[in-house]
Amino acid sequence: AALVLGAAGKAGLLSMVAARGRSERVLGLVPDPAGVEILRRLGFDEVVMADATDPIGSVGAAREAFDGDDGVADLVVNCVSVPGTEAASILLTREGGTVCFFSMATSFSAATLTAEGLGKDVTMVIGSGYAPNHAAMALELVRRNPALRSVLEERFGR
């Protein structure tokens, strides 16, 4: 399963849509009802509302909603644009799974120390903001998904 924190933001929406068909389950974590509604409009049923800066609350809500025990997902993508979400990301990742910290609000020292302090073996990947052909891939996702395009047009205009 793939879990996206900040799933209703720009990078989160693209991550959710890109993961569809590539992961057996695509889960989203958002901080408010508006985010839940956006993801439901895009056909995502497994969405939970929680504050990613509250690791215990996030883990409790996600485990309850997604039936997780040792973490919730094999891959967690953190697209949250506020600091203090490292612990939730690590706790929501299954032992041996991967966390992609895409947000520039991430404290990599906090992430490393949290994983060490929890004794959690996860692979941590830093999203650099650049990947070959990323713009073409993003545009293709938007072109192939009219609902995604509609959400982005509502947010940013045409």
PDB file of N, CA, C and O in Angstrom, residues 10-11 32 34-35 47 52 58 79 91-92 95 100-101 105 109 111 114 123 125 129 137 141 147 153-154 158:
ATOM      1  N   LYS A  10      -0.992  20.068  -4.146  1.00  0.00           N
ATOM      2  CA  LYS A  10      -0.592  19.835  -5.546  1.00  0.00           C
ATOM      3  C   LYS A  10       0.232  18.563  -5.704  1.00  0.00           C
ATOM      4  O   LYS A  10      -0.110  17.678  -6.488  1.00  0.00           O
ATOM      5  N   ALA A  11       1.330  18.467  -4.967  1.00  0.00           N
ATOM      6  CA  ALA A  11       2.187  17.280  -5.076  1.00  0.00           C
ATOM      7  C   ALA A  11       1.457  16.040  -4.575  1.00  0.00           C
ATOM      8  O   ALA A  11       1.616  14.950  -5.128  1.00  0.00           O
ATOM      9  N   ASP A  32      -8.142  18.205   6.776  1.00  0.00           N
ATOM     10  CA  ASP A  32      -9.457  18.846   6.902  1.00  0.00           C
ATOM     11  C   ASP A  32     -10.506  18.195   6.002  1.00  0.00           C
ATOM     12  O   ASP A  32     -10.164  17.455   5.080  1.00  0.00           O
ATOM     13  N   ALA A  34     -12.309  19.448   3.672  1.00  0.00           N
ATOM     14  CA  ALA A  34     -12.202  19.844   2.265  1.00  0.00           C
ATOM     15  C   ALA A  34     -11.271  18.901   1.509  1.00  0.00           C
ATOM     16  O   ALA A  34     -11.547  18.520   0.369  1.00  0.00           O
ATOM     17  N   GLY A  35     -10.177  18.504   2.135  1.00  0.00           N
ATOM     18  CA  GLY A  35      -9.247  17.557   1.514  1.00  0.00           C
ATOM     19  C   GLY A  35      -9.886  16.198   1.301  1.00  0.00           C
ATOM     20  O   GLY A  35      -9.687  15.552   0.265  1.00  0.00           O
ATOM     21  N   VAL A  47      -9.408   7.418   2.675  1.00  0.00           N
ATOM     22  CA  VAL A  47      -8.901   8.732   3.072  1.00  0.00           C
ATOM     23  C   VAL A  47      -9.198   8.909   4.550  1.00  0.00           C
ATOM     24  O   VAL A  47     -10.276   8.548   5.020  1.00  0.00           O
ATOM     25  N   ALA A  52      -0.960  15.689  10.586  1.00  0.00           N
ATOM     26  CA  ALA A  52       0.316  14.976  10.477  1.00  0.00           C
ATOM     27  C   ALA A  52       1.374  15.498  11.452  1.00  0.00           C
ATOM     28  O   ALA A  52       2.386  14.833  11.666  1.00  0.00           O
ATOM     29  N   SER A  58      -2.272  10.885  14.319  1.00  0.00           N
ATOM     30  CA  SER A  58      -2.251  10.446  12.918  1.00  0.00           C
ATOM     31  C   SER A  58      -2.198   8.937  12.812  1.00  0.00           C
ATOM     32  O   SER A  58      -2.929   8.324  12.028  1.00  0.00           O
ATOM     33  N   CYS A  79       4.076  14.849   1.569  1.00  0.00           N
ATOM     34  CA  CYS A  79       3.956  16.080   0.781  1.00  0.00           C
ATOM     35  C   CYS A  79       3.454  17.242   1.628  1.00  0.00           C
ATOM     36  O   CYS A  79       3.017  18.258   1.090  1.00  0.00           O
ATOM     37  N   LEU A  91       6.272   6.477  11.609  1.00  0.00           N
ATOM     38  CA  LEU A  91       5.378   5.556  12.319  1.00  0.00           C
ATOM     39  C   LEU A  91       4.354   4.912  11.395  1.00  0.00           C
ATOM     40  O   LEU A  91       3.932   3.774  11.627  1.00  0.00           O
ATOM     41  N   LEU A  92       3.953   5.609  10.349  1.00  0.00           N
ATOM     42  CA  LEU A  92       2.954   5.075   9.422  1.00  0.00           C
ATOM     43  C   LEU A  92       3.549   4.129   8.385  1.00  0.00           C
ATOM     44  O   LEU A  92       2.821   3.494   7.629  1.00  0.00           O
ATOM     45  N   GLU A  95       7.539  -1.724   8.886  1.00  0.00           N
ATOM     46  CA  GLU A  95       8.943  -2.118   9.094  1.00  0.00           C
ATOM     47  C   GLU A  95       9.526  -2.573   7.754  1.00  0.00           C
ATOM     48  O   GLU A  95       8.925  -3.391   7.058  1.00  0.00           O
ATOM     49  N   CYS A 100       9.270   8.602   1.512  1.00  0.00           N
ATOM     50  CA  CYS A 100       9.790   9.638   0.621  1.00  0.00           C
ATOM     51  C   CYS A 100       9.402  10.982   1.210  1.00  0.00           C
ATOM     52  O   CYS A 100       8.224  11.315   1.302  1.00  0.00           O
ATOM     53  N   PHE A 101      10.394  11.729   1.648  1.00  0.00           N
ATOM     54  CA  PHE A 101      10.167  13.065   2.176  1.00  0.00           C
ATOM     55  C   PHE A 101      10.278  14.046   1.015  1.00  0.00           C
ATOM     56  O   PHE A 101      11.370  14.444   0.630  1.00  0.00           O
ATOM     57  N   ALA A 105       9.846  21.203   3.962  1.00  0.00           N
ATOM     58  CA  ALA A 105       9.698  21.532   5.378  1.00  0.00           C
ATOM     59  C   ALA A 105      10.278  20.432   6.265  1.00  0.00           C
ATOM     60  O   ALA A 105      10.319  20.579   7.481  1.00  0.00           O
ATOM     61  N   SER A 109      17.433  15.710   9.958  1.00  0.00           N
ATOM     62  CA  SER A 109      18.034  15.256  11.217  1.00  0.00           C
ATOM     63  C   SER A 109      16.935  14.741  12.150  1.00  0.00           C
ATOM     64  O   SER A 109      17.117  13.725  12.826  1.00  0.00           O
ATOM     65  N   ALA A 111      14.115  13.392  11.221  1.00  0.00           N
ATOM     66  CA  ALA A 111      13.670  12.115  10.654  1.00  0.00           C
ATOM     67  C   ALA A 111      14.633  10.989  11.033  1.00  0.00           C
ATOM     68  O   ALA A 111      14.214   9.917  11.491  1.00  0.00           O
ATOM     69  N   THR A 114      14.429  10.290  14.797  1.00  0.00           N
ATOM     70  CA  THR A 114      13.157   9.646  15.129  1.00  0.00           C
ATOM     71  C   THR A 114      13.193   8.167  14.788  1.00  0.00           C
ATOM     72  O   THR A 114      12.814   7.320  15.601  1.00  0.00           O
ATOM     73  N   THR A 123      13.588   2.800   4.964  1.00  0.00           N
ATOM     74  CA  THR A 123      14.446   3.509   4.023  1.00  0.00           C
ATOM     75  C   THR A 123      13.870   4.903   3.839  1.00  0.00           C
ATOM     76  O   THR A 123      12.680   5.052   3.569  1.00  0.00           O
ATOM     77  N   VAL A 125      13.977   8.400   1.724  1.00  0.00           N
ATOM     78  CA  VAL A 125      14.371   8.966   0.441  1.00  0.00           C
ATOM     79  C   VAL A 125      14.028  10.445   0.457  1.00  0.00           C
ATOM     80  O   VAL A 125      12.951  10.837   0.907  1.00  0.00           O
ATOM     81  N   GLY A 129      12.929  17.396  -5.819  1.00  0.00           N
ATOM     82  CA  GLY A 129      12.159  18.362  -6.590  1.00  0.00           C
ATOM     83  C   GLY A 129      12.396  18.228  -8.075  1.00  0.00           C
ATOM     84  O   GLY A 129      11.696  18.809  -8.886  1.00  0.00           O
ATOM     85  N   MET A 137       5.471  14.166 -17.256  1.00  0.00           N
ATOM     86  CA  MET A 137       4.678  13.167 -16.544  1.00  0.00           C
ATOM     87  C   MET A 137       3.507  13.825 -15.811  1.00  0.00           C
ATOM     88  O   MET A 137       2.380  13.328 -15.856  1.00  0.00           O
ATOM     89  N   LEU A 141      -0.485  13.169 -16.493  1.00  0.00           N
ATOM     90  CA  LEU A 141      -1.436  12.773 -15.448  1.00  0.00           C
ATOM     91  C   LEU A 141      -2.665  13.680 -15.465  1.00  0.00           C
ATOM     92  O   LEU A 141      -3.800  13.214 -15.340  1.00  0.00           O
ATOM     93  N   ALA A 147     -11.008  14.657 -13.841  1.00  0.00           N
ATOM     94  CA  ALA A 147     -11.392  15.066 -12.490  1.00  0.00           C
ATOM     95  C   ALA A 147     -10.237  15.802 -11.809  1.00  0.00           C
ATOM     96  O   ALA A 147     -10.449  16.809 -11.128  1.00  0.00           O
ATOM     97  N   GLU A 153      -7.948  23.237 -11.869  1.00  0.00           N
ATOM     98  CA  GLU A 153      -8.481  24.467 -12.469  1.00  0.00           C
ATOM     99  C   GLU A 153      -9.283  25.280 -11.460  1.00  0.00           C
ATOM    100  O   GLU A 153      -9.209  26.505 -11.445  1.00  0.00           O
ATOM    101  N   GLU A 154     -10.042  24.594 -10.606  1.00  0.00           N
ATOM    102  CA  GLU A 154     -10.797  25.290  -9.563  1.00  0.00           C
ATOM    103  C   GLU A 154      -9.842  26.018  -8.608  1.00  0.00           C
ATOM    104  O   GLU A 154     -10.119  27.125  -8.158  1.00  0.00           O
ATOM    105  N   ARG A 158      -7.624  28.612 -15.090  1.00  0.00           N
ATOM    106  CA  ARG A 158      -7.218  27.956 -16.363  1.00  0.00           C
ATOM    107  C   ARG A 158      -5.930  28.513 -16.889  1.00  0.00           C
ATOM    108  O   ARG A 158      -5.500  29.530 -16.848  1.00  0.00           O
TER     109      ARG A 158
END
